[in-house]
mmCIF file of C-alpha atoms and ligand atoms in Angstrom:
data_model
loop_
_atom_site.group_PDB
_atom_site.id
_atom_site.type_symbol
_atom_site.label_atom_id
_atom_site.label_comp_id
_atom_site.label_asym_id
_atom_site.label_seq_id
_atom_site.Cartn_x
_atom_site.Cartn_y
_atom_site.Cartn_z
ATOM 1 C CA UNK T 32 14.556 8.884 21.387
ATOM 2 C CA UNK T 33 13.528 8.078 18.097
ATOM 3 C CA UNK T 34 9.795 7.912 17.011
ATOM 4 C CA UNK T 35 8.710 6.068 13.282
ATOM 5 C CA UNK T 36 5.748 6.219 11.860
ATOM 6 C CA UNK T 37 5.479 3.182 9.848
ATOM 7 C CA UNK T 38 2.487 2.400 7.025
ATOM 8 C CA UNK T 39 1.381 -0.890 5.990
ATOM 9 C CA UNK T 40 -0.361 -1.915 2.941
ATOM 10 C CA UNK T 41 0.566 -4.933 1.004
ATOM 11 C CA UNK T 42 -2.645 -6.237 0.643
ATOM 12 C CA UNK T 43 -6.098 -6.604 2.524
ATOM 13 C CA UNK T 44 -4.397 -4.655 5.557
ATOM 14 C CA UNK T 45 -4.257 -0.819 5.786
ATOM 15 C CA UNK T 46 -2.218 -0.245 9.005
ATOM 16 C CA UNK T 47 -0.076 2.952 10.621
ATOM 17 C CA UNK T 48 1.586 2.403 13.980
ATOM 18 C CA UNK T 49 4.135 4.581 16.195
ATOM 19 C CA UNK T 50 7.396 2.865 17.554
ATOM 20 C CA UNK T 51 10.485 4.494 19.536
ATOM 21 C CA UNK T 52 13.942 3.030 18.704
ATOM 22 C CA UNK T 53 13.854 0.968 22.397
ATOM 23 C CA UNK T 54 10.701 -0.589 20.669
ATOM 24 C CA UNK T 55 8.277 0.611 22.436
ATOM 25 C CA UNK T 56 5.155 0.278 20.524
ATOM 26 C CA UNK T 57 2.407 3.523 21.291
ATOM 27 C CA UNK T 58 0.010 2.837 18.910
ATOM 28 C CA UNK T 59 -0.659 0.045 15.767
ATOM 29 C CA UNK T 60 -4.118 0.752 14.084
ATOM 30 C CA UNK T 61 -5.358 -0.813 11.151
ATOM 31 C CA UNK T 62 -8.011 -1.537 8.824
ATOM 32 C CA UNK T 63 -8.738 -4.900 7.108
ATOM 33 C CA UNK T 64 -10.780 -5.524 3.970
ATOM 34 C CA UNK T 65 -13.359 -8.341 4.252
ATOM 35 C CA UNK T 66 -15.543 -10.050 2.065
ATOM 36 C CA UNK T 67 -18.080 -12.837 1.844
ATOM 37 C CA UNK T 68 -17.626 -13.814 -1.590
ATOM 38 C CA UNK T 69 -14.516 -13.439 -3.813
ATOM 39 C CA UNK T 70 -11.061 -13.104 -2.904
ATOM 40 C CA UNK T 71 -8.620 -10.378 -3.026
ATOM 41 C CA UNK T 72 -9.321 -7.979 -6.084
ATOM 42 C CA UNK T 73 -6.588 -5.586 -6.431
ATOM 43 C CA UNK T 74 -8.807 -2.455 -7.714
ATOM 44 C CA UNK T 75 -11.059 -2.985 -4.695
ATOM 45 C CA UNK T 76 -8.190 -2.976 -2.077
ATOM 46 C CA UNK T 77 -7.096 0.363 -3.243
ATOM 47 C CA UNK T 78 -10.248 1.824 -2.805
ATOM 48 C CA UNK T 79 -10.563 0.378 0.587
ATOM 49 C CA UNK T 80 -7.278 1.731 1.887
ATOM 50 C CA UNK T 81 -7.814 4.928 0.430
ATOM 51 C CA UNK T 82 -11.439 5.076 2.290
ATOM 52 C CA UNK T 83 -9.597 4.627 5.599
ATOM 53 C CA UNK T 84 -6.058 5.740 5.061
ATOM 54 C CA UNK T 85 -6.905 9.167 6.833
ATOM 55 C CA UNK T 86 -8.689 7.592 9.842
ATOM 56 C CA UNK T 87 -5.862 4.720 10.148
ATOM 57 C CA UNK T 88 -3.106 7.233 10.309
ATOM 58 C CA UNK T 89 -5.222 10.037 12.248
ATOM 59 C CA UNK T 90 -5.292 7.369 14.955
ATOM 60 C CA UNK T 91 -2.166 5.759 15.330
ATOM 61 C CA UNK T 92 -0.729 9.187 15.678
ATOM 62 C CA UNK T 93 -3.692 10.639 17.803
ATOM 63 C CA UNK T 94 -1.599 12.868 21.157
ATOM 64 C CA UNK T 95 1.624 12.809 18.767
ATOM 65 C CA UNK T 96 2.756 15.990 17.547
ATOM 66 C CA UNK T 97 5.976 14.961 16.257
ATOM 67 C CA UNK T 98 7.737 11.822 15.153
ATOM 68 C CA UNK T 99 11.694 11.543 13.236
ATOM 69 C CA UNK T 100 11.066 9.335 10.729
ATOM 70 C CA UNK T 101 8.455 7.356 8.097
ATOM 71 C CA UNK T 102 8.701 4.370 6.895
ATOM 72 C CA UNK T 103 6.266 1.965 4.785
ATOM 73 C CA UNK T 104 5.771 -1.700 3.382
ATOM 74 C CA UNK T 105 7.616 -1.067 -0.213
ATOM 75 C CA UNK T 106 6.661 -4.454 -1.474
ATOM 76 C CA UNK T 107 5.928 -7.667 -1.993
ATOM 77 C CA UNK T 108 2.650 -7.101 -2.402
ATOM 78 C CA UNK T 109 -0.217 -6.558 -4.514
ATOM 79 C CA UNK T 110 0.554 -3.204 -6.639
ATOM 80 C CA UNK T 111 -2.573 -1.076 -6.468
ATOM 81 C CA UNK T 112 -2.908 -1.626 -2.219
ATOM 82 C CA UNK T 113 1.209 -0.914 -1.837
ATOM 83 C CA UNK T 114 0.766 2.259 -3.912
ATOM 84 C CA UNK T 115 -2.059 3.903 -1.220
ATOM 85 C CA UNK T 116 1.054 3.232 1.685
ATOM 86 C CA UNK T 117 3.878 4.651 -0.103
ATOM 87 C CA UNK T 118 2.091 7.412 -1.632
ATOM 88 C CA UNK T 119 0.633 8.562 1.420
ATOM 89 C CA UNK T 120 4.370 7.946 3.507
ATOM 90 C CA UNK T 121 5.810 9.768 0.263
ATOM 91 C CA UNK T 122 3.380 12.472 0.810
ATOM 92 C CA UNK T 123 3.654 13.103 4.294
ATOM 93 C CA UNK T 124 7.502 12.496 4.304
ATOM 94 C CA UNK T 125 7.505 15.830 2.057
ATOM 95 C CA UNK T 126 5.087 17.753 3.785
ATOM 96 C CA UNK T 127 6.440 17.350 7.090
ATOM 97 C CA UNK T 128 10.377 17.255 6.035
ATOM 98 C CA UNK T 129 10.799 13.958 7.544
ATOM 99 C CA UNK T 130 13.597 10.879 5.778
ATOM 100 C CA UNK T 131 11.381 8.246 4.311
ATOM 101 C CA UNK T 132 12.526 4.818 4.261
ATOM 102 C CA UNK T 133 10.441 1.465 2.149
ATOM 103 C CA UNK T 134 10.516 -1.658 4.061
ATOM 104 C CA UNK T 135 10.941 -5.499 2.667
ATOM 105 C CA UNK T 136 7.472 -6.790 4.547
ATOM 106 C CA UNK T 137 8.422 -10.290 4.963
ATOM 107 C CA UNK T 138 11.831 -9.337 6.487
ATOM 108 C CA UNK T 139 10.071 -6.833 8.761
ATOM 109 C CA UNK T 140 7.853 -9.677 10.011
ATOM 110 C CA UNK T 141 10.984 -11.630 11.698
ATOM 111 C CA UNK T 142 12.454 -7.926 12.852
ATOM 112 C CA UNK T 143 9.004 -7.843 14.697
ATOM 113 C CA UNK T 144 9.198 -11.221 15.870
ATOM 114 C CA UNK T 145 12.282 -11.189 16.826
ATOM 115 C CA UNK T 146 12.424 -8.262 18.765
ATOM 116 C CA UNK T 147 9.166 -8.994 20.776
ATOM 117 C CA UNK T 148 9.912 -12.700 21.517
ATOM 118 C CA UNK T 149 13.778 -11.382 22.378
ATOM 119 C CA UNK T 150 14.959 -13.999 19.790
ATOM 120 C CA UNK T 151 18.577 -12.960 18.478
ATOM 121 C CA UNK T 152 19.124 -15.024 15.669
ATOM 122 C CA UNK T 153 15.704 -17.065 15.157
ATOM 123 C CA UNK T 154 14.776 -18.636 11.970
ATOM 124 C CA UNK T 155 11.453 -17.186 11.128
ATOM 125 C CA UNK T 156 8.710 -19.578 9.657
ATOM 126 C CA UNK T 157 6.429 -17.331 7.643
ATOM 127 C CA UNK T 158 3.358 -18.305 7.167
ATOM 128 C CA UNK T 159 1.030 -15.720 5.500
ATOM 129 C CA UNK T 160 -2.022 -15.313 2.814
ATOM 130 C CA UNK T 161 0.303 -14.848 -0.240
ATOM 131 C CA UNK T 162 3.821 -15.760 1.312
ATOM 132 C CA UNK T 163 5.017 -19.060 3.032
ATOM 133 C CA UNK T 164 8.651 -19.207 3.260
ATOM 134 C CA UNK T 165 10.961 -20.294 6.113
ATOM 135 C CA UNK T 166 14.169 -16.926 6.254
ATOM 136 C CA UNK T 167 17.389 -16.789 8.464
ATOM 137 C CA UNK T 168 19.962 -14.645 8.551
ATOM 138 C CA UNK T 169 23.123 -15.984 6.522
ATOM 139 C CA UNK T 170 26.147 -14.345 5.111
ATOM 140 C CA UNK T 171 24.772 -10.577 4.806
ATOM 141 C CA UNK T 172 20.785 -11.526 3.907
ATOM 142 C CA UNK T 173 17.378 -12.933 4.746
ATOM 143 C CA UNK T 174 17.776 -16.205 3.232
ATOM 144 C CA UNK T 175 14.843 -18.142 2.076
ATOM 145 C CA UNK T 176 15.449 -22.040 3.057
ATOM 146 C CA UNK T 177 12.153 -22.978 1.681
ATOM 147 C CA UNK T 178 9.153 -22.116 0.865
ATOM 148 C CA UNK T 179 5.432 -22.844 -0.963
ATOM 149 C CA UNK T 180 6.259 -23.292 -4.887
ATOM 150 C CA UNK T 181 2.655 -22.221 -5.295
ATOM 151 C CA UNK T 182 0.526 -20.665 -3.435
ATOM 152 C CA UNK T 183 0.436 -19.112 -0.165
ATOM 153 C CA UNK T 184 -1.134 -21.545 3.036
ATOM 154 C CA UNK T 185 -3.303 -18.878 3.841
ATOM 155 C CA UNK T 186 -4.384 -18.449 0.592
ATOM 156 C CA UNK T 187 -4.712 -22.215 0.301
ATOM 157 C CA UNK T 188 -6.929 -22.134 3.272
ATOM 158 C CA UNK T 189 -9.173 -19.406 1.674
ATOM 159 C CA UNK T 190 -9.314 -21.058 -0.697
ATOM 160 C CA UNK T 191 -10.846 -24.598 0.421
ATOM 161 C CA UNK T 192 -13.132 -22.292 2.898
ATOM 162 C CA UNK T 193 -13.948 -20.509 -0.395
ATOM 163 C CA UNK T 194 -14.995 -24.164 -1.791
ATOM 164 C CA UNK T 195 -16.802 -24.879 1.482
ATOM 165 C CA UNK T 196 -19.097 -21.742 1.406
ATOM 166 C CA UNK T 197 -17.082 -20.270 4.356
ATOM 167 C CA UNK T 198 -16.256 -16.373 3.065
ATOM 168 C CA UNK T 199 -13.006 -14.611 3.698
ATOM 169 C CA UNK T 200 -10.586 -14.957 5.585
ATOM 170 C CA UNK T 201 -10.942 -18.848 6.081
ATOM 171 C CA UNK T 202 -8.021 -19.517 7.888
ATOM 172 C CA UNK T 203 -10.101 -18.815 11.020
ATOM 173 C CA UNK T 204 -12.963 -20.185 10.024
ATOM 174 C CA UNK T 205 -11.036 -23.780 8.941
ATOM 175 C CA UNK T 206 -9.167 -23.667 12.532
ATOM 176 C CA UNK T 207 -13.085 -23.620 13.761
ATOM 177 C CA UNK T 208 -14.607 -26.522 11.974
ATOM 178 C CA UNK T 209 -10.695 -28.488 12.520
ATOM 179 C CA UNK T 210 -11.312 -28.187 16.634
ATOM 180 C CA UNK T 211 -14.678 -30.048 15.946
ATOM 181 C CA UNK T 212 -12.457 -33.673 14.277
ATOM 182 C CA UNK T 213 -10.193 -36.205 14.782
ATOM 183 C CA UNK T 214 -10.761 -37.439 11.630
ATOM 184 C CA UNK T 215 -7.912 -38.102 9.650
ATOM 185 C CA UNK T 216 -8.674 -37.843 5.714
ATOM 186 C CA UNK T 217 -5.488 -39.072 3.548
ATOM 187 C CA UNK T 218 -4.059 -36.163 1.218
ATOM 188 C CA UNK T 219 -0.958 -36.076 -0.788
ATOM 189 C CA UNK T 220 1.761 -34.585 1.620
ATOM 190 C CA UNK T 221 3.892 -32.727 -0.203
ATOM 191 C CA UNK T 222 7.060 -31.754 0.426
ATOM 192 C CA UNK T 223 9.996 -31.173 -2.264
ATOM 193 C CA UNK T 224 13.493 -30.579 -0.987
ATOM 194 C CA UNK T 225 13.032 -27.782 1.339
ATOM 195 C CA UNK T 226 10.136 -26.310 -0.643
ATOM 196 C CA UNK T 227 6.655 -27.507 -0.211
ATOM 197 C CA UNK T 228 3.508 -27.033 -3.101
ATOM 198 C CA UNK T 229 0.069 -27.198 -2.206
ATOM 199 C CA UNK T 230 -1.627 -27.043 -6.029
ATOM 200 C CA UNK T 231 -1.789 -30.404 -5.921
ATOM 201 C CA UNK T 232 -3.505 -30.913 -2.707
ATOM 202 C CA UNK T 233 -6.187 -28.363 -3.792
ATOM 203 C CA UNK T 234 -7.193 -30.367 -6.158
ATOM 204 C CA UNK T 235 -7.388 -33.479 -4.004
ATOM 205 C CA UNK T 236 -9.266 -31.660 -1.497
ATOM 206 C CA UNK T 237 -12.003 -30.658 -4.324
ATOM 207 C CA UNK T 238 -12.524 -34.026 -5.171
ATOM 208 C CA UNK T 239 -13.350 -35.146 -2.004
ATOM 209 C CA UNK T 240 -15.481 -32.074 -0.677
ATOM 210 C CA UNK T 241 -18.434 -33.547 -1.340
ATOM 211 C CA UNK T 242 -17.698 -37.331 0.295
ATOM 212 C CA UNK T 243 -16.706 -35.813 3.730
ATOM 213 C CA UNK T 244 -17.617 -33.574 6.420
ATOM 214 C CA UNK T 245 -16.145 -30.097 6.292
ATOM 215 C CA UNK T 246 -14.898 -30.938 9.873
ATOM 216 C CA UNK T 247 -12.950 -33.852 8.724
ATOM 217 C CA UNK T 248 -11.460 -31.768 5.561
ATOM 218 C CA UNK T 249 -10.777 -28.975 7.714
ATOM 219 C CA UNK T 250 -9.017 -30.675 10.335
ATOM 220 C CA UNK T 251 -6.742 -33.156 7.718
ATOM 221 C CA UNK T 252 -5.695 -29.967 5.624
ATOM 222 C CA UNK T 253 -4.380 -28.577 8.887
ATOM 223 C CA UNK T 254 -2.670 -31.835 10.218
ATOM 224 C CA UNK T 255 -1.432 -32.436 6.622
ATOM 225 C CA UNK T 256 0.242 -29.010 5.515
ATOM 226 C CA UNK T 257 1.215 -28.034 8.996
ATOM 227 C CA UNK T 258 3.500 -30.689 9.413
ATOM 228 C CA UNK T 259 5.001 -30.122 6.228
ATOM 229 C CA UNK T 260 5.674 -26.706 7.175
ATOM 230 C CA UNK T 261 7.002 -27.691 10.584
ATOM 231 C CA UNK T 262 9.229 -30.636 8.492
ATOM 232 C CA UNK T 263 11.049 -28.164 6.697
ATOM 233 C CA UNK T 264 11.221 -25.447 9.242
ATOM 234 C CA UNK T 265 13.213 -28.015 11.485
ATOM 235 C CA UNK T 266 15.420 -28.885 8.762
ATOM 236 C CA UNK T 267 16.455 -25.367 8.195
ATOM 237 C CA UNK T 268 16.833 -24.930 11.357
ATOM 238 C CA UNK T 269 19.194 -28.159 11.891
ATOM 239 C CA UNK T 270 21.121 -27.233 8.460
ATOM 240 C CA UNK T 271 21.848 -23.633 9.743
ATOM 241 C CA UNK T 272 22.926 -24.501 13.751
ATOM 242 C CA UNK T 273 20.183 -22.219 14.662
ATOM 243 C CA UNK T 274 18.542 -23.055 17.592
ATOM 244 C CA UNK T 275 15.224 -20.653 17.988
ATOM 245 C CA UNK T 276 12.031 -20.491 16.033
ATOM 246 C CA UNK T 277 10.109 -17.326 15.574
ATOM 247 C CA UNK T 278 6.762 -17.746 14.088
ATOM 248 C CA UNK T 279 4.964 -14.745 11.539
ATOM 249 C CA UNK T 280 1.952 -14.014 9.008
ATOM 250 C CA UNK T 281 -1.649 -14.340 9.851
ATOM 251 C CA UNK T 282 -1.825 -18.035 9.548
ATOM 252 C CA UNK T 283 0.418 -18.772 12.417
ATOM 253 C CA UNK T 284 -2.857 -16.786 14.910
ATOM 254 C CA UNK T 285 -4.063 -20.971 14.299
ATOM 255 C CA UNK T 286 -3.785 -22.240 17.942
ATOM 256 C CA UNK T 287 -3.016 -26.099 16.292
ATOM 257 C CA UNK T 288 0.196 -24.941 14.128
ATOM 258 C CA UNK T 289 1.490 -23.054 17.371
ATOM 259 C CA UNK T 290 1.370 -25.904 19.180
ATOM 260 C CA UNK T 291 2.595 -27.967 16.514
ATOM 261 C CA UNK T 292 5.651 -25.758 16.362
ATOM 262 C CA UNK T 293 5.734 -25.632 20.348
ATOM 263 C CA UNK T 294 6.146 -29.429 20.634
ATOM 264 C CA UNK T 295 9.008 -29.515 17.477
ATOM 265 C CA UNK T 296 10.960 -27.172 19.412
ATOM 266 C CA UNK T 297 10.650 -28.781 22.358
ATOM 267 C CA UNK T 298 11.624 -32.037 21.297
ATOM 268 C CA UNK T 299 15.378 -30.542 19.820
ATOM 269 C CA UNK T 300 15.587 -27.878 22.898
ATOM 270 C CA UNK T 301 14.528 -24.889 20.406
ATOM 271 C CA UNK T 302 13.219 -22.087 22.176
ATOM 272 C CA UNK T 303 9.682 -20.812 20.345
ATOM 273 C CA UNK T 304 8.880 -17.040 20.065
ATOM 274 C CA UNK T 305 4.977 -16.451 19.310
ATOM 275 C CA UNK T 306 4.365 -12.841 19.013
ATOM 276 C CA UNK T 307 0.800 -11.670 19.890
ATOM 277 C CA UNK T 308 -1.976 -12.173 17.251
ATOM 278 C CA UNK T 309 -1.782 -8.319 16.407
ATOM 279 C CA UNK T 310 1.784 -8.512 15.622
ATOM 280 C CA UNK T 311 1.609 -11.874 13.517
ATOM 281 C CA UNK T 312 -0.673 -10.887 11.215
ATOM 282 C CA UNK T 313 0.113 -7.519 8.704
ATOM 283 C CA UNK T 314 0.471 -4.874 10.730
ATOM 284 C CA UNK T 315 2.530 -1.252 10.470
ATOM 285 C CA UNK T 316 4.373 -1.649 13.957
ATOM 286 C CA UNK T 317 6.972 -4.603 12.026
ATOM 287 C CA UNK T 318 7.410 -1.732 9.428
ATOM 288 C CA UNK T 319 8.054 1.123 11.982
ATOM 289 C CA UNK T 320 10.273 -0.688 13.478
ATOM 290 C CA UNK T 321 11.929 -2.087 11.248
ATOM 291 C CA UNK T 322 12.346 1.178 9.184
ATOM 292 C CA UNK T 323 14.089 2.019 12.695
ATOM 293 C CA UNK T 324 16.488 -0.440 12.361
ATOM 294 C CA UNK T 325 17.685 0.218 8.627
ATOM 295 C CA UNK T 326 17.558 4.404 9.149
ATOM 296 C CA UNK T 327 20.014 3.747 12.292
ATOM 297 C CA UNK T 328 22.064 1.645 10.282
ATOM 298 C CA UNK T 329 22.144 4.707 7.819
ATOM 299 C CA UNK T 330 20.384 2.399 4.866
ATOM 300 C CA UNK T 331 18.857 5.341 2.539
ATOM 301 C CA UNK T 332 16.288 3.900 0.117
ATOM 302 C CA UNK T 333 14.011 5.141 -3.120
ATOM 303 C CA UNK T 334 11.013 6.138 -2.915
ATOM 304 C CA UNK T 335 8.142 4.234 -4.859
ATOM 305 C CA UNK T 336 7.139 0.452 -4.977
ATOM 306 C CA UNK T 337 8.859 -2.921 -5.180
ATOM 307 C CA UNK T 338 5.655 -5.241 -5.867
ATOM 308 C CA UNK T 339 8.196 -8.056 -6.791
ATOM 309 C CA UNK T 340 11.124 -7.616 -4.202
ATOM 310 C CA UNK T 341 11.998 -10.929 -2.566
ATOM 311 C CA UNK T 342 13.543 -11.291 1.201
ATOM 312 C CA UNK T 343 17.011 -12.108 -0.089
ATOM 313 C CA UNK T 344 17.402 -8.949 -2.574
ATOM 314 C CA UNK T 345 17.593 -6.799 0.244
ATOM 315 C CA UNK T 346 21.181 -6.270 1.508
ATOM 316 C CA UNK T 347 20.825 -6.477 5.477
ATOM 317 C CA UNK T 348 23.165 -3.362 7.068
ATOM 318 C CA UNK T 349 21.411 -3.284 10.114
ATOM 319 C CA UNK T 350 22.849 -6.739 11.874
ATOM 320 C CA UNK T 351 26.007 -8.369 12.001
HETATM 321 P P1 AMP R 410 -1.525 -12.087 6.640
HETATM 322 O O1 AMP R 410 -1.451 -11.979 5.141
HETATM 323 O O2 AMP R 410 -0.210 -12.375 7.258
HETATM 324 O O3 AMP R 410 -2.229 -10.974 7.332
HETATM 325 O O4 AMP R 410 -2.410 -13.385 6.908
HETATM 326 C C1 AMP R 410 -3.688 -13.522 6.356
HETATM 327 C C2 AMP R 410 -4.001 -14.984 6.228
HETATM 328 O O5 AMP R 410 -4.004 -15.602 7.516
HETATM 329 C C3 AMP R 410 -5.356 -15.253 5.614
HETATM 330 O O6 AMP R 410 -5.178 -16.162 4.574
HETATM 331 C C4 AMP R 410 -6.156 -15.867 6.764
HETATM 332 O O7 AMP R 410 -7.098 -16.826 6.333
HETATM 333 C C5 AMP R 410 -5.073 -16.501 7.596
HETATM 334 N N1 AMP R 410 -5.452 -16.689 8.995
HETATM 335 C C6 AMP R 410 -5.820 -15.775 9.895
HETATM 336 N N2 AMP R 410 -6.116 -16.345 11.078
HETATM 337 C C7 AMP R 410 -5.928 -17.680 10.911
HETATM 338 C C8 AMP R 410 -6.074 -18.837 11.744
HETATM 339 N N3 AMP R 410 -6.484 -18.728 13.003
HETATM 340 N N4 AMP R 410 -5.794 -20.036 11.208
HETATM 341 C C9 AMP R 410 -5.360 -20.137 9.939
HETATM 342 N N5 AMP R 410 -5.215 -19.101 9.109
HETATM 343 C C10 AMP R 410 -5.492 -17.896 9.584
HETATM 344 MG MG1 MG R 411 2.359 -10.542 5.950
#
């Protein structure tokens, strides 16, 4: 057996978990940095993660005296949190004499996904605070069929819950409010090629935030960007002859874009795979395992950070 210690940190999410190579998961604690005002600010992340970096790790490997290997979220992400992760893996890959391996975080999310909904070749619709973007395995890579030319939906959704007083995250907070309408507000529905952009619905939305009920805004951002996301998730899917869905990223924990997903795939015969809140949202068991993956494979990588990295730079050994 193989045991990973994998470290996540790509942004609000300090996380450490303990997977064998059968993917058996013994342990995935984290930390998460809230706030009631404001968003994300880098400088303030770090110093979160490196509060709880010790306690995170202490307990994910609580009863463990040993594991093979350590792997971490090596980017995208926001510098200053991604530099707490690696440093620490960096630092405890030397101490203990263990290989080190830096993971692509958005790939590891479909790994995850894919191995706990027992999905072989899924197309994974990614829908997280900073990253929306709908990958499948073609020709060697993660390809990205679409995805947001702006901003992230979560962040989107922060956003407007930022504009309605709600604190962060909104995403859960929106879903809340959206459970309470059936009211239908118009927005622009926007959806370019395969790509979708939500700057321009932002603004819409802040126009009309003071003429409407935060239910009713709540509920049409949902119905509106949702089904753009699920419009060009289904095309990929069509355009590739792939025939499963895998969903990923904290924004797919909203109960209304899981079952908006459920009922696309039903209506082509798609099977859906919806991992478990814990394992949608950033967390360090995708990067154990996923670091599993690529060190079987025999993929060596360097140390340090890859802020920028996108899913299709990464040349994918570990599948055929
Ligand atoms: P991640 O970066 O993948 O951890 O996802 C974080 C994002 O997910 C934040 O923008 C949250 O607002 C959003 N989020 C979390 N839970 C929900 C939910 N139930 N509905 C919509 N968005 C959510
Ligand atoms: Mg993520």
């Amino acid at each position: 057996m193989t045991l990973c210690l994998g470290i996540e940190s790509t942004a609000h999410t300090f996380g450490a978990s303990l997977v064998d190579d059968r993917g058996k998961i013994y342990s995935n604690a984290s930390k998460t940095f809230t706030t009631k005002k404001g968003g994300l600010i880098p400088a303030k992340l770090a110093d979160h993660h490196l509060e709880y970096c010790d306690r995170v790790i202490e307990e994910a490997t609580q009863g463990f005296h040993d594991f093979d290997l350590i792997s971490y979220s090596a980017g995208p992400g926001i510098g200053n949190a991604l530099r707490i992760g690696s440093s620490m893996a960096l630092y405890l890959s030397k101490l203990l004499k263990k290989p080190l391996i830096g993971v692509n975080h958005c790939i590891a999310h479909l790994e995850i996904g894919s191995m706990l909904t027992k999905l072989e070749n899924p197309i994974l619709l990614y829908v997280s605070g900073a990253n929306t973007q709908v990958i499948a395995y073609e020709g060697g890579r993660y390809r990205i069929f679409g995805e947001t030319l702006d901003m992230g939906v979560g962040n989107f959704l922060d956003s407007v819950a930022r504009e309605l007083g709600l604190g962060f995250p909104g995403g859960p907070k929106v879903m809340r409010l959206a459970a309470k309408s059936k009211n239908l507000i118009e927005l622009p529905y926007v959806v370019k090629g395969m790509d979708i952009s939500l700057g321009g619905i932002f603004t819409n939305v802040k126009q009309k935030i003071e003429l409407h009920m935060r239910e009713d805004i709540c509920y049409s951002i949902q119905e509106t960007v949702f089904a753009m996301l699920l419009e060009v998730a289904e095309r990929a899917l069509a355009h590739c002859e792939k025939t499963e869905l895998v969903l990923g990223g904290g924004v797919c924990c909203n109960s209304r874009l899981q079952d908006m997903a459920k009922k696309m795939c039903k209506a082509n015969s798609y099977k859906c795979g919806i991992p478990k809140n814990d394992f949608l949202v950033d967390n360090a068991a995708m990067i154990a395992w996923t670091g599993l993956l690529m060190h079987q494979a025999g993929v060596k990588t360097e140390p340090g950070i890859r802020p920028y990295e996108r899913t299709d730079q990464v040349e994918v050994s570990w599948r055929n």
